[in-house]
Short mmCIF file of C-alpha atoms in Angstrom, two decimals:
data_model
loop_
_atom_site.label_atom_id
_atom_site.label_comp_id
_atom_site.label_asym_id
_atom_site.label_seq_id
_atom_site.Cartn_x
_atom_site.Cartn_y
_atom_site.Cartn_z
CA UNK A 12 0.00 0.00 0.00
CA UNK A 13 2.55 2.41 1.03
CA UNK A 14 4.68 1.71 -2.34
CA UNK A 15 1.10 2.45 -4.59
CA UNK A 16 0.47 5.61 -2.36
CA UNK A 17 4.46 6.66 -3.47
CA UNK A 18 3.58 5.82 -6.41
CA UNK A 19 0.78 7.85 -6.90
CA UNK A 20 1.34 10.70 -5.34
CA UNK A 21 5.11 10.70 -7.56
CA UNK A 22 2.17 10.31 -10.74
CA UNK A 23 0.42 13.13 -9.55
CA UNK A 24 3.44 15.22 -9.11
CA UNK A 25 4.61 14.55 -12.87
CA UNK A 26 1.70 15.34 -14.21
CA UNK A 27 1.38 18.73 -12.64
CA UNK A 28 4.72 19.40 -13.29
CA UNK A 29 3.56 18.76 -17.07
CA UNK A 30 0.70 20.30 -16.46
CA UNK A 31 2.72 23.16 -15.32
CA UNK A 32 5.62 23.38 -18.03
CA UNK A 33 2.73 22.96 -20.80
CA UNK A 34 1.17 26.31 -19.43
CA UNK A 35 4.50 28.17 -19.09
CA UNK A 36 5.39 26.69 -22.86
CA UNK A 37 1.61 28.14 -24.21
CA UNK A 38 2.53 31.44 -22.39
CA UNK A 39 6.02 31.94 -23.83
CA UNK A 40 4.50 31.07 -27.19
CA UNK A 41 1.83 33.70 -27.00
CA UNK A 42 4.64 36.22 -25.77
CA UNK A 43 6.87 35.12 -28.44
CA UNK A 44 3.99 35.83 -31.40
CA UNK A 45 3.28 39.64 -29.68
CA UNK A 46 6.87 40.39 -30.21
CA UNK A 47 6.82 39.12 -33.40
CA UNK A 48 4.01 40.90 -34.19
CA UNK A 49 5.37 44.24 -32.67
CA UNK A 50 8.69 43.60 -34.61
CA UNK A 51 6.71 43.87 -37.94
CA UNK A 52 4.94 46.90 -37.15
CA UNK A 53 8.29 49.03 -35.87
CA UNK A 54 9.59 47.53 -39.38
CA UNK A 55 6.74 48.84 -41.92
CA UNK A 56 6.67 51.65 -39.44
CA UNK A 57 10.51 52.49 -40.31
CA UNK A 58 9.55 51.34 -43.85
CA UNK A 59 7.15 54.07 -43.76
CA UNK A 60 9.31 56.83 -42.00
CA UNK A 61 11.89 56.48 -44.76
CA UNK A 62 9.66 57.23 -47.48
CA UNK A 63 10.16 60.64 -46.61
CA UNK A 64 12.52 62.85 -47.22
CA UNK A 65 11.09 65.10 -44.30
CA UNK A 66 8.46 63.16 -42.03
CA UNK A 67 5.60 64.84 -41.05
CA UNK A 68 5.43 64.19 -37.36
CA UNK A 69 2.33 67.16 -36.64
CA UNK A 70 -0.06 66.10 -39.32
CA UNK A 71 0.11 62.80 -37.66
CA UNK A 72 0.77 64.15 -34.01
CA UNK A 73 -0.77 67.33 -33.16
CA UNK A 74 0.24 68.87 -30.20
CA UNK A 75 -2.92 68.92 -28.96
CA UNK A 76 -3.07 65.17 -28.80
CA UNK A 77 0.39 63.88 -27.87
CA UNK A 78 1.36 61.24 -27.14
CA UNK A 79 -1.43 59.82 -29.67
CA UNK A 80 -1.30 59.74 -32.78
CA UNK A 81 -3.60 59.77 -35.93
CA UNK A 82 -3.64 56.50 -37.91
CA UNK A 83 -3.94 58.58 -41.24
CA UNK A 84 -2.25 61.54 -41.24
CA UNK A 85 -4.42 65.08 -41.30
CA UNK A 86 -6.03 65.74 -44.99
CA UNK A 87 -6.11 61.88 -45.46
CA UNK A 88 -9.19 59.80 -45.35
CA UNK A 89 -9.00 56.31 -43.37
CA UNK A 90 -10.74 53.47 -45.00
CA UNK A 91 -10.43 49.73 -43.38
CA UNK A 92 -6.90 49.34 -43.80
CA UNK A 93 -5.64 52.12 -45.86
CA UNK A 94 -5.56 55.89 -45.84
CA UNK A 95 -6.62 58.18 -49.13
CA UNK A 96 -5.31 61.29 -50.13
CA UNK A 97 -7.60 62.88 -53.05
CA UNK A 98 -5.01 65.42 -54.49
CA UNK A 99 -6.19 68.54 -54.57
CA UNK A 100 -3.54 71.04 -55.31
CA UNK A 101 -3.86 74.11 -58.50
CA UNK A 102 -0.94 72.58 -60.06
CA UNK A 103 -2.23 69.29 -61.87
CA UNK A 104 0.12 66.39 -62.56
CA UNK A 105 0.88 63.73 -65.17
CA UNK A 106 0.63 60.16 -64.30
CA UNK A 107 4.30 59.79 -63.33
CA UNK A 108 4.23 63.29 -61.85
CA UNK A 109 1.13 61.93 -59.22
CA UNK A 110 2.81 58.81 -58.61
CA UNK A 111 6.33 60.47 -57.86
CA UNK A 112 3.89 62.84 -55.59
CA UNK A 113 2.23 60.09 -53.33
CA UNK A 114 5.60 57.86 -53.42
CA UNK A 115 7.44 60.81 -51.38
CA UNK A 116 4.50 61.48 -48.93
CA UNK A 117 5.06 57.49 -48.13
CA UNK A 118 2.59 55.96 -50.74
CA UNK A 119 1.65 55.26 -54.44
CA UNK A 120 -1.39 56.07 -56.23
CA UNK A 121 -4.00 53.78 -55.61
CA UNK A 122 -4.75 50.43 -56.27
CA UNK A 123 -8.31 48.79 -56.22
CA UNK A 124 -8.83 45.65 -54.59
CA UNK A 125 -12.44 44.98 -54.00
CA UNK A 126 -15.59 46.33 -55.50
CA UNK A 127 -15.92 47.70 -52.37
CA UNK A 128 -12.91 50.16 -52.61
CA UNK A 129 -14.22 50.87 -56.32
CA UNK A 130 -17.46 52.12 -54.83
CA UNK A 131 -15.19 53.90 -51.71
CA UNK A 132 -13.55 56.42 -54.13
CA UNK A 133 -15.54 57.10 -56.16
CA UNK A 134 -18.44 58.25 -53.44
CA UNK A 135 -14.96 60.01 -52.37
CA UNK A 136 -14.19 61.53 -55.59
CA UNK A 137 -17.87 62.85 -56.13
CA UNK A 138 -18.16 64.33 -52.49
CA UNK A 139 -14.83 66.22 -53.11
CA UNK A 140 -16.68 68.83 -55.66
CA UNK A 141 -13.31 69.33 -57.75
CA UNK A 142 -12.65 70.13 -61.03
CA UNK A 143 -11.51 69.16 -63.09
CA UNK A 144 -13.07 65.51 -61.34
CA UNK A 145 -10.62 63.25 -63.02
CA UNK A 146 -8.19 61.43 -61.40
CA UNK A 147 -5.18 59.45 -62.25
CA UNK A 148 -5.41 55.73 -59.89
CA UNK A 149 -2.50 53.38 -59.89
CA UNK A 150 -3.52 51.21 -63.22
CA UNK A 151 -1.35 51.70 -66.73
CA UNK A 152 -0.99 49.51 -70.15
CA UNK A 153 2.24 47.55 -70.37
CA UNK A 154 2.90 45.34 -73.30
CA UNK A 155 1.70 42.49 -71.06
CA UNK A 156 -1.11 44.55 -70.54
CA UNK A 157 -3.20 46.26 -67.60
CA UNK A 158 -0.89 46.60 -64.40
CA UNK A 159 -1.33 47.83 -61.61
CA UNK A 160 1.51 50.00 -59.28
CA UNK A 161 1.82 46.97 -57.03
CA UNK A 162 2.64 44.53 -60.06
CA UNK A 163 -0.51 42.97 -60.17
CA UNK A 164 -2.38 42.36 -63.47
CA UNK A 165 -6.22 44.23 -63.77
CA UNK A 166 -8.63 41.74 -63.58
CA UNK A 167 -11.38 44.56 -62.83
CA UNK A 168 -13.66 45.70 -65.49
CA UNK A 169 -14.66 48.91 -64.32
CA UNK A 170 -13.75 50.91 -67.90
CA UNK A 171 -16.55 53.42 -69.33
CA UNK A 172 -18.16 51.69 -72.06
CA UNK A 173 -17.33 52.45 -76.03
CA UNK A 174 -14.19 53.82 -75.33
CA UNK A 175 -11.03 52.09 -76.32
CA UNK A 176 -8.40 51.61 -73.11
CA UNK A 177 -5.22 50.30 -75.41
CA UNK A 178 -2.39 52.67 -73.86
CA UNK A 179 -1.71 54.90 -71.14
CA UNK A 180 -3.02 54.87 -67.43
CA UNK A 181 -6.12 55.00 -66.37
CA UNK A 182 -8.23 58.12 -65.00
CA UNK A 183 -11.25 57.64 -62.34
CA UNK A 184 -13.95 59.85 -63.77
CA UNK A 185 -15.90 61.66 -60.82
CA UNK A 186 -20.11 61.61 -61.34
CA UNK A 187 -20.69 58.42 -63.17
CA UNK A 188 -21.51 54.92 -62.11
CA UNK A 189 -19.08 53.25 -59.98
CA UNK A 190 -19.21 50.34 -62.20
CA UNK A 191 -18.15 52.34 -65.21
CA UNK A 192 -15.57 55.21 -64.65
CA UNK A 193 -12.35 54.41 -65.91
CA UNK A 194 -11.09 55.49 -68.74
CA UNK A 195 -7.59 55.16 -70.64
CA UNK A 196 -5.72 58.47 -70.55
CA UNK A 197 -2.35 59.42 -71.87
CA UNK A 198 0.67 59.47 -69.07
CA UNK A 199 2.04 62.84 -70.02
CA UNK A 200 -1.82 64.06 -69.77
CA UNK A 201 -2.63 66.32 -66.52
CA UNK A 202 -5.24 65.83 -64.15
CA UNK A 203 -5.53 65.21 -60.18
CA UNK A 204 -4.92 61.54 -58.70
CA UNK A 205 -5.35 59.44 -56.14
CA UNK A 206 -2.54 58.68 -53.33
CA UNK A 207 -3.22 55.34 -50.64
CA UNK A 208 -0.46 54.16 -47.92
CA UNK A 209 -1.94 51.73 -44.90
CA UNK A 210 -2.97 52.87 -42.03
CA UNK A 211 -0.16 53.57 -39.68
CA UNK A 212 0.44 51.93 -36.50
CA UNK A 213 2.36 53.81 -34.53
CA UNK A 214 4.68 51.62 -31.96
#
């Protein structure tokens, strides 16, 4: 009796002890994931920072509200994971001109991934009341075809019917349907664009 009781309690023991060493192993796991996790953000946060040649730490951090900080920075529009930047200056750009533009203020011009984004800018681009209400967005012909800033090939069919789209880039055209308002636009051509980054997380 005395050796089962040894026995058993020496069982019960080891299997705390596992018990034990599992939960410590599931913590350190977790733990291990949130710095990997906070790792990644300082590194598309520095990513981010030296897109700039000057960052702009007030239109993100007002003095009013430090030490928080905006997730888009003041002028842009947050939506789900990205922020927007409807370019709005007198001077109007070519296509390169507008990409060069958002690529220094830590984006590119933008790229459309859903229908819902589609719809997103161009409830955007009507609200903005600016003319001329055409806007350069990050899609232009290749000899491969329809590209998009990001490398990825157009699979979107969102072009203004009867109108040819073999060269150039294409323009978002402000007051028409959302399922028909691109249209193919020469590069060197000038007109207002669209600028996207994702929303920053600030560490």
């Amino acid at each position: 009796i005395c050796v089962f009781l040894i026995v058993s309690v020496t069982t019960n023991k080891q299997h705390e002890n596992i018990n034990r060493l599992t939960t410590e192993r599931s913590h350190l796991v977790q733990q291990q994931k949130q710095m990997e996790n906070q790792m990644a953000d300082l590194k598309r946060f520095k990513k981010f920072v030296l897109q700039h040649k000057n960052f702009p730490v007030l239109e993100f951090c007002p003095e009013h509200m430090k030490p928080q900080c905006f997730e888009c920075r003041i002028g842009w529009l947050s939506f789900k994971t990205y922020c927007y930047l409807l370019y709005g200056g007198q001077e109007l750009k070519s296509w390169d001109e507008g990409r060069q533009y958002c690529r220094e203020n830590g984006g590119d011009l933008v790229v459309i991934d859903n229908l819902e984004e589609q719809e997103f800018i161009t409830l955007y681009a009507n609200l903005s009341l600016l003319t001329p209400a055409n806007f350069w967005i990050g899609l232009h012909h290749t000899p491969k075809g329809w590209f998009w800033v990001d490398g990825r090939r157009n699979t979107f069919d969102f072009w203004i019917k009867g109108i040819p789209h073999t060269s150039g880039a294409a323009l978002h055209i402000a007051q028409t349907k959302f399922t028909e308002n691109w249209k193919a636009e020469g590069k060197a051509v000038k007109n207002r664009f669209f600028c996207e980054h994702p929303i920053i997380n600030f560490p």
